[in-house]
Amino acid sequence: MNIIPNASLLSFNTFGIDVKADYFVEYDSATDLQAILQSEIVKSNRILHIGSGSNLLFLDDFKGVVLHSAIHSIKKIDENSDSVYLEVGSSVNWDDFVAYCVENGWGGVENLSLIPGEIGAAAVQNIGAYGVEVQDVIIEVNAVEIETAKIRNFSSIECHYGYRESIFKNQLKNKFIITSVVFKLDKKPVFKLNYQHFEEAVLKNGAIDLKNIRKTIIEIRESKLPDPKILGNAGSFFMNPVIPKQHFFDLQVKYPHIPHYFVSETEEKVPAAWLIDQCGWKGIQIGNAAVHDKQALVLVNKGGATGAEIVFLAEQIQKSVKEKFGIELHPEVNYIN
Ligand code: EPU
């Protein structure tokens, strides 16, 4: 157990907000985590568990203990002629894991290339892109209960996955810490290419295989999403709103080119990026916070922004989208104060 008092969180949030935590504690096994959870420092303080901080926004210094996993292992736990089962430590970088799978010829996560963050957070957030969500390949999530320090395994069904949703963001929010995730990957991959013009883009790079799919996704993401090492950001700031069908049809009369995704017979999903762009926000800066000039769904730190500046910009955007389209935007990023 490694305890650092008065620790800087600057390198632990991709927005690049310069805040501190009273204590920063790292562990490298589930057993080590169990001991930490029973220690005085954790029992007597508020705790926050973070991954690489790619989906959170600090509004202030964190009064309490920030916990971080250093469980880096990748273990093959089973295999048959069709599939391979891997248990992956919660602090493994998500994209390193994708690269490892692609190099080995195992399919299932290639469409999720270059998503920032670590394995544990990916399983909480149910990360998704280009027609794939991580829930499609998760078999089991291993976790430790914060209050009792007991180990519990969740099947994928028990995780209650939905669009950027899981039980760990709802009923069990702040109750469990994920230590590892078991994935099932395909030795005979079935490629998912039906997102917008994705198949054409892959074909431009050559044959349809895991390596070219990964290469194409990396090119697409790099062309519109800013590198957090250069420009602080947390990817999509808002979730894409799901609205009643009738509301969508009303909007379609006024805006015939409105992009949309089918959700169900009663609901339709509309891209938040399009709504924000239509309100004229792309590239707009207020203080040190701005809307990215290549993707309106991404808010960026132009240098030295505070959490409050980013939230102020987010609130102005929410207000104008509500006024123009009657739609509430909800942040995908977690606000921490
Ligand atoms: N659009 C605009 N203006 C913009 C950007 C996009 O009008 O500035 C329009 C595009 O023309 C397109 C639509 O909005 O018709 C959707 O844009 P895009 O395909 O770029 O995807 P998105 O809805 O903005 C979602 C995910 C991303 C994921 C991509 C690809 C959410 C909140 N975001 O973005 O996830 O990479 O699809 O699958 O669901 C993330 O969660 O951090 C993230 C980056």
Coordinates of C-alpha atoms and ligand atoms in Angstrom, one line a residue:
M1 CA 0.0 0.0 0.0
N2 CA 1.5 3.3 -1.1
I3 CA 0.0 6.4 0.5
I4 CA 0.9 9.9 -0.8
P5 CA -0.4 12.9 1.2
N6 CA -1.4 16.2 -0.5
A7 CA -1.1 14.6 -4.0
S8 CA -1.4 16.4 -7.3
L9 CA -4.2 15.0 -9.5
L10 CA -3.0 16.9 -12.6
S11 CA -1.7 13.8 -14.3
F12 CA -4.8 11.8 -13.2
N13 CA -7.4 13.7 -15.2
T14 CA -7.3 14.1 -19.0
F15 CA -9.0 17.6 -18.7
G16 CA -5.7 18.7 -17.1
I17 CA -7.4 20.4 -14.1
D18 CA -4.8 21.4 -11.5
V19 CA -6.3 20.1 -8.2
K20 CA -5.0 18.1 -5.2
A21 CA -6.3 15.2 -3.1
D22 CA -5.7 14.9 0.7
Y23 CA -4.3 11.4 0.1
F24 CA -3.6 9.3 -3.0
V25 CA -3.4 5.5 -2.5
E26 CA -2.4 2.8 -5.0
Y27 CA -2.8 -1.0 -4.6
D28 CA -1.6 -3.8 -6.8
S29 CA -3.8 -6.8 -5.9
A30 CA -7.4 -7.5 -4.7
T31 CA -5.9 -8.6 -1.4
D32 CA -4.0 -5.3 -1.0
L33 CA -7.2 -3.4 -1.8
Q34 CA -9.1 -5.4 0.9
A35 CA -6.4 -4.3 3.4
I36 CA -6.7 -0.7 2.3
L37 CA -10.5 -0.7 2.6
Q38 CA -10.1 -1.9 6.3
S39 CA -7.5 0.7 7.1
E40 CA -8.1 3.8 9.3
I41 CA -7.3 6.3 6.6
V42 CA -10.1 4.9 4.3
K43 CA -12.6 4.3 7.2
S44 CA -12.3 7.9 8.3
N45 CA -12.3 9.7 5.0
R46 CA -14.4 10.2 1.9
I47 CA -13.1 8.1 -1.0
L48 CA -13.0 8.5 -4.7
H49 CA -11.8 5.7 -7.0
I50 CA -10.3 6.8 -10.3
G51 CA -8.9 5.1 -13.5
S52 CA -6.9 7.4 -15.7
G53 CA -9.4 10.2 -15.2
S54 CA -10.5 10.3 -18.8
N55 CA -14.2 10.7 -18.0
L56 CA -14.3 13.1 -15.0
L57 CA -14.1 16.7 -14.2
F58 CA -12.7 18.0 -10.9
L59 CA -14.5 21.1 -9.7
D60 CA -12.2 21.6 -6.7
D61 CA -9.5 19.9 -4.6
F62 CA -10.7 16.5 -3.4
K63 CA -11.1 16.4 0.4
G64 CA -10.5 12.7 1.0
V65 CA -8.7 9.7 -0.3
V66 CA -8.3 9.0 -4.0
L67 CA -7.7 5.3 -4.8
H68 CA -6.1 4.0 -7.9
S69 CA -5.5 0.5 -9.1
A70 CA -2.1 -0.7 -10.2
I71 CA -3.3 -4.2 -11.2
H72 CA -1.6 -4.7 -14.5
S73 CA -1.9 -8.4 -15.3
I74 CA -3.4 -10.0 -18.4
K75 CA -4.1 -13.8 -17.9
K76 CA -5.4 -16.3 -20.3
I77 CA -7.8 -18.3 -18.2
D78 CA -9.5 -20.6 -20.8
E79 CA -9.5 -21.3 -24.5
N80 CA -11.3 -23.4 -27.1
S81 CA -11.3 -23.6 -30.9
D82 CA -13.6 -20.5 -31.2
S83 CA -12.8 -18.3 -28.2
V84 CA -10.2 -17.2 -25.8
Y85 CA -11.0 -16.0 -22.2
L86 CA -8.8 -13.3 -20.7
E87 CA -8.8 -12.0 -17.1
V88 CA -7.5 -8.4 -17.3
G89 CA -6.4 -6.2 -14.4
S90 CA -8.4 -3.0 -13.8
S91 CA -5.4 -0.7 -14.4
V92 CA -4.4 -2.1 -17.8
N93 CA -4.7 0.8 -20.3
W94 CA -7.8 0.1 -22.5
D95 CA -6.0 0.7 -25.8
D96 CA -3.0 -1.4 -24.9
F97 CA -5.5 -4.2 -24.3
V98 CA -7.1 -3.7 -27.7
A99 CA -3.6 -3.6 -29.4
Y100 CA -2.7 -6.9 -27.6
C101 CA -6.0 -8.6 -28.8
V102 CA -5.5 -7.3 -32.4
E103 CA -1.9 -8.5 -32.5
N104 CA -3.0 -12.0 -31.4
G105 CA -5.8 -12.1 -34.0
W106 CA -8.6 -12.1 -31.4
G107 CA -11.7 -10.1 -32.4
G108 CA -14.3 -8.2 -30.4
V109 CA -12.7 -5.0 -29.2
E110 CA -11.0 -3.6 -32.4
N111 CA -13.8 -1.1 -33.0
L112 CA -13.1 0.3 -29.5
S113 CA -9.5 1.2 -30.5
L114 CA -8.0 4.4 -29.0
I115 CA -10.7 5.0 -26.4
P116 CA -8.9 6.5 -23.4
G117 CA -9.0 5.1 -19.9
E118 CA -8.4 1.8 -18.1
I119 CA -10.1 -1.6 -18.0
G120 CA -12.0 -1.0 -14.7
A121 CA -13.5 2.3 -15.9
A122 CA -14.4 0.7 -19.3
A123 CA -16.5 -1.9 -17.4
V124 CA -18.2 0.8 -15.3
Q125 CA -18.9 3.1 -18.2
N126 CA -19.8 0.5 -20.8
I127 CA -17.6 2.3 -23.3
G128 CA -18.8 2.2 -26.9
A129 CA -17.9 3.3 -30.4
Y130 CA -18.6 2.3 -34.0
G131 CA -21.4 -0.1 -33.3
V132 CA -19.7 -2.0 -30.5
E133 CA -20.0 -1.7 -26.7
V134 CA -17.7 -3.3 -24.2
Q135 CA -20.6 -5.3 -22.7
D136 CA -20.6 -7.4 -25.9
V137 CA -17.3 -9.0 -24.8
I138 CA -17.6 -8.9 -21.0
I139 CA -18.2 -12.3 -19.3
E140 CA -17.6 -11.3 -15.7
V141 CA -16.5 -8.4 -13.5
N142 CA -14.5 -9.1 -10.3
A143 CA -14.9 -6.5 -7.6
V144 CA -14.4 -5.7 -3.9
E145 CA -17.2 -4.2 -1.8
I146 CA -16.1 -1.0 -0.2
E147 CA -18.0 -1.3 3.0
T148 CA -17.2 -5.0 3.8
A149 CA -14.0 -5.5 1.8
K150 CA -15.5 -8.7 0.5
I151 CA -14.9 -10.0 -3.0
R152 CA -17.8 -10.4 -5.4
N153 CA -18.1 -11.5 -9.0
F154 CA -20.7 -10.1 -11.3
S155 CA -21.9 -11.8 -14.4
S156 CA -22.4 -9.6 -17.4
I157 CA -26.1 -9.8 -16.9
E158 CA -25.8 -8.7 -13.3
C159 CA -23.9 -5.6 -14.5
H160 CA -27.2 -4.3 -16.0
Y161 CA -25.5 -2.8 -19.0
G162 CA -27.1 -0.1 -21.2
Y163 CA -25.9 2.9 -23.3
R164 CA -23.0 4.2 -21.2
E165 CA -24.7 2.7 -18.2
S166 CA -24.1 -0.1 -15.7
I167 CA -25.2 -1.1 -12.1
F168 CA -21.9 0.5 -11.0
K169 CA -23.2 3.9 -12.1
N170 CA -26.6 3.4 -10.6
Q171 CA -27.8 1.1 -7.7
L172 CA -24.2 0.2 -6.8
K173 CA -22.6 3.6 -7.4
N174 CA -19.6 4.0 -5.0
K175 CA -20.2 0.6 -3.5
F176 CA -17.8 -1.7 -5.3
I177 CA -14.3 -1.3 -6.8
I178 CA -13.5 -3.4 -9.9
T179 CA -10.2 -5.3 -9.7
S180 CA -10.4 -7.3 -13.0
V181 CA -12.6 -8.1 -15.9
V182 CA -13.0 -11.4 -17.8
F183 CA -13.4 -11.0 -21.6
K184 CA -14.4 -13.5 -24.2
L185 CA -12.7 -12.8 -27.6
D186 CA -13.3 -14.5 -31.0
K187 CA -10.6 -16.5 -32.7
K188 CA -12.7 -16.3 -35.8
P189 CA -13.7 -12.7 -35.7
V190 CA -17.0 -11.4 -37.1
F191 CA -16.4 -7.8 -38.2
K192 CA -18.8 -5.0 -37.3
L193 CA -18.7 -2.5 -40.1
N194 CA -22.2 -1.1 -40.4
Y195 CA -21.6 2.3 -38.6
Q196 CA -22.2 5.1 -41.1
H197 CA -19.5 5.0 -43.8
F198 CA -17.1 2.8 -41.8
E199 CA -16.8 -0.1 -44.2
E200 CA -15.7 2.2 -47.1
A201 CA -13.1 3.8 -44.8
V202 CA -11.6 0.4 -43.9
L203 CA -11.5 -0.7 -47.5
K204 CA -9.5 2.4 -48.4
N205 CA -6.8 1.0 -46.0
G206 CA -6.8 -2.4 -47.7
A207 CA -8.4 -5.7 -46.7
I208 CA -11.1 -6.0 -44.0
D209 CA -9.1 -7.5 -41.1
L210 CA -8.5 -6.7 -37.4
K211 CA -5.3 -4.7 -38.1
N212 CA -7.0 -2.5 -40.8
I213 CA -10.1 -1.9 -38.7
R214 CA -7.9 -0.8 -35.8
K215 CA -5.8 1.4 -38.1
T216 CA -9.0 3.0 -39.6
I217 CA -10.6 3.7 -36.2
I218 CA -7.4 5.3 -35.0
E219 CA -7.3 7.5 -38.1
I220 CA -10.9 8.6 -37.6
R221 CA -10.6 9.3 -33.9
E222 CA -7.3 11.2 -34.3
S223 CA -8.9 13.4 -37.1
K224 CA -11.6 14.7 -34.9
L225 CA -10.8 14.0 -31.2
P226 CA -8.0 16.1 -29.6
D227 CA -5.1 14.3 -28.0
P228 CA -5.5 15.0 -24.2
K229 CA -1.7 15.3 -23.9
I230 CA -1.9 18.4 -26.1
L231 CA -5.4 19.8 -25.4
G232 CA -7.1 18.7 -22.1
N233 CA -10.5 17.0 -22.7
A234 CA -12.6 14.0 -21.7
G235 CA -13.9 12.8 -25.0
S236 CA -17.7 13.2 -25.6
F237 CA -18.8 15.6 -22.9
F238 CA -22.5 14.9 -23.2
M239 CA -24.5 11.6 -23.9
N240 CA -26.4 11.4 -27.1
P241 CA -30.0 12.2 -26.0
V242 CA -32.8 9.6 -26.4
I243 CA -36.1 11.4 -27.2
P244 CA -39.8 10.3 -27.7
K245 CA -40.5 9.4 -31.4
Q246 CA -43.1 12.2 -31.7
H247 CA -40.6 14.8 -30.5
F248 CA -38.2 13.5 -33.1
F249 CA -40.8 13.6 -35.9
D250 CA -41.6 17.2 -35.0
L251 CA -37.9 18.1 -35.3
Q252 CA -37.6 16.3 -38.5
V253 CA -40.3 18.5 -40.1
K254 CA -38.2 21.6 -39.2
Y255 CA -34.8 20.0 -39.8
P256 CA -35.2 17.3 -42.5
H257 CA -31.4 16.4 -42.4
I258 CA -31.3 15.8 -38.6
P259 CA -29.1 12.7 -38.0
H260 CA -30.7 10.0 -35.9
Y261 CA -30.3 6.4 -34.7
F262 CA -33.2 4.0 -34.1
V263 CA -33.6 3.0 -30.4
S264 CA -37.0 1.4 -30.2
E265 CA -40.6 1.8 -31.5
T266 CA -41.1 4.7 -29.1
E267 CA -37.7 6.4 -28.9
E268 CA -35.0 7.8 -31.2
K269 CA -31.4 8.9 -30.4
V270 CA -30.1 12.2 -31.8
P271 CA -26.4 13.1 -31.8
A272 CA -25.6 15.7 -29.2
A273 CA -22.7 16.9 -31.5
W274 CA -25.2 17.8 -34.2
L275 CA -27.5 19.7 -31.8
I276 CA -24.6 21.6 -30.3
D277 CA -23.1 22.4 -33.7
Q278 CA -26.6 23.7 -34.9
C279 CA -26.6 26.1 -32.0
G280 CA -23.3 27.6 -33.4
W281 CA -21.0 26.4 -30.5
K282 CA -18.2 24.8 -32.5
G283 CA -14.9 26.5 -31.8
I284 CA -16.4 29.0 -29.3
Q285 CA -14.2 29.8 -26.3
I286 CA -15.4 31.2 -22.9
G287 CA -12.5 32.0 -20.6
N288 CA -10.1 29.1 -20.8
A289 CA -12.8 26.5 -21.8
A290 CA -13.8 25.9 -25.4
V291 CA -15.9 23.7 -27.7
H292 CA -13.5 21.7 -29.9
D293 CA -13.4 23.1 -33.5
K294 CA -13.5 19.6 -35.1
Q295 CA -16.1 17.9 -32.9
A296 CA -18.8 19.9 -31.1
L297 CA -19.4 17.2 -28.5
V298 CA -15.9 17.7 -27.0
L299 CA -15.1 20.4 -24.6
V300 CA -11.5 21.4 -24.2
N301 CA -9.2 23.1 -21.7
K302 CA -7.3 25.8 -23.7
G303 CA -4.8 26.0 -20.8
G304 CA -5.2 26.6 -17.1
A305 CA -9.0 26.2 -17.1
T306 CA -10.7 25.5 -13.8
G307 CA -13.5 22.9 -13.5
A308 CA -15.9 25.7 -12.9
E309 CA -15.0 27.3 -16.3
I310 CA -15.7 24.0 -18.1
V311 CA -19.0 23.6 -16.2
F312 CA -20.1 27.2 -17.0
L313 CA -19.5 26.5 -20.8
A314 CA -21.4 23.2 -20.5
E315 CA -24.4 24.9 -18.9
Q316 CA -24.5 27.6 -21.6
I317 CA -24.6 24.8 -24.2
Q318 CA -27.3 22.9 -22.3
K319 CA -29.4 26.1 -22.1
S320 CA -29.2 26.8 -25.8
V321 CA -29.9 23.2 -26.9
K322 CA -32.9 23.2 -24.6
E323 CA -34.2 26.5 -26.0
K324 CA -33.7 25.6 -29.7
F325 CA -34.7 21.9 -29.7
G326 CA -36.5 21.3 -26.3
I327 CA -33.9 18.6 -25.5
E328 CA -32.0 18.2 -22.2
L329 CA -28.4 17.3 -22.6
H330 CA -26.9 15.2 -19.8
P331 CA -23.1 15.1 -19.2
E332 CA -21.4 11.8 -19.9
V333 CA -18.5 13.2 -17.8
N334 CA -18.7 12.8 -14.0
Y335 CA -18.4 16.1 -12.1
I336 CA -16.4 15.6 -8.9
N337 CA -16.4 18.1 -6.0
Ligands
EPU1 N1 -21.8 16.0 -36.0 C1 -22.0 17.4 -36.2 N2 -21.1 18.3 -35.8 C2 -20.0 17.9 -35.1 C3 -19.7 16.5 -35.0 C4 -20.6 15.6 -35.4 O1 -23.1 17.8 -36.8 O2 -19.2 18.8 -34.7 C5 -22.8 15.0 -36.5 C6 -22.1 14.1 -37.5 O3 -22.3 14.5 -38.8 C7 -22.9 12.8 -37.3 C8 -23.4 12.9 -35.8 O4 -23.2 14.2 -35.4 O5 -24.0 12.8 -38.1 C9 -22.6 11.9 -34.9 O6 -21.3 12.3 -34.9 P1 -20.1 11.1 -34.6 O7 -20.3 10.0 -35.6 O8 -18.8 11.8 -34.6 O9 -20.5 10.5 -33.2 P2 -21.0 11.1 -31.9 O10 -22.4 10.7 -31.7 O11 -20.6 12.5 -31.8 C10 -20.5 8.8 -30.5 C11 -19.9 8.5 -29.2 C12 -18.4 8.5 -29.3 C13 -18.0 7.5 -30.3 C14 -18.6 7.8 -31.7 C15 -18.4 6.8 -32.7 C16 -21.5 9.3 -27.5 C17 -21.8 10.3 -26.5 N3 -20.3 9.5 -28.2 O12 -20.1 10.2 -30.8 O13 -17.9 8.2 -28.0 O14 -16.6 7.5 -30.5 O15 -20.1 7.9 -31.5 O16 -19.1 5.6 -32.4 O17 -22.2 8.3 -27.6 C18 -17.1 9.0 -26.0 O18 -18.0 8.5 -25.4 O19 -16.2 9.7 -25.3 C19 -16.9 9.0 -27.4 C20 -16.0 9.7 -28.1

